[in-house]
Every structure is written in C-alpha cells, then in structure tokens.
Short mmCIF file of C-alpha atoms in Angstrom, two decimals:
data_model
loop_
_atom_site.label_atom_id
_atom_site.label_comp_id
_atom_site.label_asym_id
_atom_site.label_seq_id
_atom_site.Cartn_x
_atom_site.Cartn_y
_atom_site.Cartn_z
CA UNK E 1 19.80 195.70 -190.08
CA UNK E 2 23.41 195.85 -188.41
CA UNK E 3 23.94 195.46 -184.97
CA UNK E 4 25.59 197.74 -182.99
CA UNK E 5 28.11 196.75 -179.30
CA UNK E 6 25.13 198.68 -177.61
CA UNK E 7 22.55 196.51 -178.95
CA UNK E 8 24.63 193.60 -177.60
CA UNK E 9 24.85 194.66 -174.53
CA UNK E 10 21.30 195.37 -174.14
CA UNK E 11 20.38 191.89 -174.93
CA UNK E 12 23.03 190.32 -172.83
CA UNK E 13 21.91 192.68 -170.18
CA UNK E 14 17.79 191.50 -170.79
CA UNK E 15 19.04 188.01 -171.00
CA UNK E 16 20.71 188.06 -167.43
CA UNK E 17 18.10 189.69 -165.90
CA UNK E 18 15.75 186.35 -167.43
CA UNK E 19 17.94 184.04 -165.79
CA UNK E 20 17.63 185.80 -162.15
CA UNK E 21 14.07 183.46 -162.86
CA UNK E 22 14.48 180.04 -161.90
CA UNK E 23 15.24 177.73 -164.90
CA UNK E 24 14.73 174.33 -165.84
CA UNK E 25 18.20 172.40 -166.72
CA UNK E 26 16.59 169.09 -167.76
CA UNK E 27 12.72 167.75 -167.75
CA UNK E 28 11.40 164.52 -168.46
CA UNK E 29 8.52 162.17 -168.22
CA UNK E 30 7.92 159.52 -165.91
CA UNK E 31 5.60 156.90 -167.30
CA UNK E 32 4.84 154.59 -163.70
CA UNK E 33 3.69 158.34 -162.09
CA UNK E 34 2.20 159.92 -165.27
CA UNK E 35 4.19 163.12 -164.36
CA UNK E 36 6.48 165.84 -166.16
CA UNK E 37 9.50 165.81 -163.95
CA UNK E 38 11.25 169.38 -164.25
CA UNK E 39 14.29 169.97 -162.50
CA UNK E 40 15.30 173.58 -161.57
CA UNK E 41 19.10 175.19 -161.82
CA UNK E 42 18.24 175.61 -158.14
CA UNK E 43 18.02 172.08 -157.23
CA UNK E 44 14.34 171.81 -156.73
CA UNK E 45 12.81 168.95 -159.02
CA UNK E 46 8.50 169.49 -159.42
CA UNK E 47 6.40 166.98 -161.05
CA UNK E 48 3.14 167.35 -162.37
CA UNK E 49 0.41 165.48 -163.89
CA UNK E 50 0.28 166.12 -167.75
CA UNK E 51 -3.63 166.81 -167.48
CA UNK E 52 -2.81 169.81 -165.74
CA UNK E 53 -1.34 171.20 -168.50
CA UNK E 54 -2.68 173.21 -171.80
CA UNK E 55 -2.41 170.88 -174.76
CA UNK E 56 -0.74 167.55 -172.60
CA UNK E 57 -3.92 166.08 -171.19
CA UNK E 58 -4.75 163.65 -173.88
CA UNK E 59 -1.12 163.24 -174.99
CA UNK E 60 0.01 159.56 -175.55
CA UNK E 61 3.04 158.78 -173.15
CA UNK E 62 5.61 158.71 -176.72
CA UNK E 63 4.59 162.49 -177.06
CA UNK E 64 4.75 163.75 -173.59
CA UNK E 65 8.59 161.85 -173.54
CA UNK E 66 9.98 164.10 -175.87
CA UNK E 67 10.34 167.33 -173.65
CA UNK E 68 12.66 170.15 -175.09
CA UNK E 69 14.19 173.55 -173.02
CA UNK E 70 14.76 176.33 -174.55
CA UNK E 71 18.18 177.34 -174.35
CA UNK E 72 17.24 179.95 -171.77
CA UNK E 73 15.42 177.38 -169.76
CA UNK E 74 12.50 179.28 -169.71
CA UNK E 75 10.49 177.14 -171.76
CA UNK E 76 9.48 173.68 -172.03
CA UNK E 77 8.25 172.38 -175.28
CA UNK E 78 6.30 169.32 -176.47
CA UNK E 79 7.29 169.64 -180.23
CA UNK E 80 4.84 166.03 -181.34
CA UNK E 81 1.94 168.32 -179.51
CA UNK E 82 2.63 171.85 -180.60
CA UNK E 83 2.38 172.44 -176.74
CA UNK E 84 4.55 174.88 -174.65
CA UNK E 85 5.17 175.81 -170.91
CA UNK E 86 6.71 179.07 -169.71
CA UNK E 87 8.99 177.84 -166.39
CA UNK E 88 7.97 181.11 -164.34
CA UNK E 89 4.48 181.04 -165.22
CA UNK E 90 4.77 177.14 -164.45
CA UNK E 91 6.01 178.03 -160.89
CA UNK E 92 3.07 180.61 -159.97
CA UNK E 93 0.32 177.59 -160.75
CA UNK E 94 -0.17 179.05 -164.37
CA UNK E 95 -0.26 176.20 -166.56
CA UNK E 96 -1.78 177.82 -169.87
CA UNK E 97 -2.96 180.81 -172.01
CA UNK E 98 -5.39 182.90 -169.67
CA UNK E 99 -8.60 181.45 -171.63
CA UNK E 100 -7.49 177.84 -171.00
CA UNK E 101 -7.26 178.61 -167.60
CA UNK E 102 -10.17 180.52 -167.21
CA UNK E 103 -12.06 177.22 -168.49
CA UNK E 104 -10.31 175.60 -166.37
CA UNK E 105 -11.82 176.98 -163.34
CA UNK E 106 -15.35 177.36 -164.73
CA UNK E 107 -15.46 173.44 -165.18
CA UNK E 108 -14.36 173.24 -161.58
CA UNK E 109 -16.92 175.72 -160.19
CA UNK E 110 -19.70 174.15 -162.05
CA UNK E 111 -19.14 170.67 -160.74
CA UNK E 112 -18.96 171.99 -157.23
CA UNK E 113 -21.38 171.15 -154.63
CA UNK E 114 -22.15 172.63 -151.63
CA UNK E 115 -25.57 173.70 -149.67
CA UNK E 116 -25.68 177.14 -150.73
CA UNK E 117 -25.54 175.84 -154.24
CA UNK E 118 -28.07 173.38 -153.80
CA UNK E 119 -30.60 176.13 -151.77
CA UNK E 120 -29.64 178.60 -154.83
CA UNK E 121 -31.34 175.77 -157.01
CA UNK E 122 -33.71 174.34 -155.35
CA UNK E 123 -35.26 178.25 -154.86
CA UNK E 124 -34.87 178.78 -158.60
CA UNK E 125 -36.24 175.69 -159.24
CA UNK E 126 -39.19 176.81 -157.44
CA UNK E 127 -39.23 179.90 -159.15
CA UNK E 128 -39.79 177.67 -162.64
CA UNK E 129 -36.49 177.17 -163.06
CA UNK E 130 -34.16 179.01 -166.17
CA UNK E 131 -36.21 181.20 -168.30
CA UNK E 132 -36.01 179.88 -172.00
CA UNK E 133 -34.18 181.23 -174.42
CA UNK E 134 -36.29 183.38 -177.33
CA UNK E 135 -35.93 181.95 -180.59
CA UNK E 136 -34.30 185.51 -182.27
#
C-alpha cells in the first residue's frame, strides 16, 4: 500500500493534535518511596505508588526500574511485566483497563464500613441471612 503527501499530512496533523495532551519526557522509579516518578513536558513531575497500577502491584523493584515512553509520550511501558500506562488516562485517575478498575472499586466498597452497612446486615441477618444457592 503506497502512501500518498495527503496521507502524511493527515497523520502529522493526528499526531499534533496527540501532543496538545500532556506528555511524559522521562519516568522512573524511586526505590526509598516505592513510586513511579513521571515527569510531564509541562514541568509537573507525579509519583505514584506501583500498587495503584494494572499489572505493577506485585512487581519486584528490578522490573518496575525499567520504564519505557513511547516516542509520543503517551505511553509508559513496563516491558519485564507486559504492563502499560496511557499518560492521559494516567492524569484523569485511570490507572487500568475498565474491568481492572471496576474490581478495583468493588474490593474497596466491600471492605467499607459504615452504620448503614452494618444496620443493612444486621436486618438481613435477622431475616436468616443470604438465601442459599440451589444446587442446578
């Protein structure tokens, strides 16, 4: 497949409007903090704890060291894990693939206590609890 001067263009075009995003220029781990340092073309450096993070949480500190950016700076990659970040998606507090996340959250909101939680199981409780599960 050839490429024609428009097709150029329209990539050039795609890949300028990418880098109106903030970009990393250079990321790295700190082992004293346990924290991915990214730095941003803006100025703005972020850390954040590796267990945050889709596929870092039980990295070994060797792994999480070697950090790559795409050339876009879009991307952060941990080739040893197979693990990736997407900067923008990094920035709005997304820090993996929608399911991971969704997990995530559910873990949270189970573990959660507070007394409307404990009243919502005390009554079921009192109700006999969970109904059981047919064998099918």
């Amino acid at each position: 497949m050839a490429m024609t001067d428009d097709d150029i263009k329209q990539a050039e075009a795609r890949m300028a409007a990418e880098r109106s995003h903030a970009h990393a220029t250079a990321a790295r781990y700190n082992r004293r903090n346990n924290r991915v340092i990214v730095s941003l073309h803006t100025g703005l450096e972020l850390a954040l704890p590796p267990h945050l993070v889709e596929g870092l949480a039980d990295a070994t500190p060797d792994a999480l060291s070697e950090i790559e950016i795409s050339p876009s700076g879009l991307g952060l990659r941990w080739p040893q894990l197979d693990a990736d970040l997407y900067v923008p998606a990094f920035l709005e507090g997304q820090f993996g693939s929608k399911a991971w996340m969704a997990r995530q959250l559910g873990a949270a909101g189970g573990k959660s206590r507070s007394p409307a939680k404990s009243n919502a199981a005390r009554a079921n409780g009192l109700k006999g609890g969970r109904p059981r599960k047919k064998q099918g």
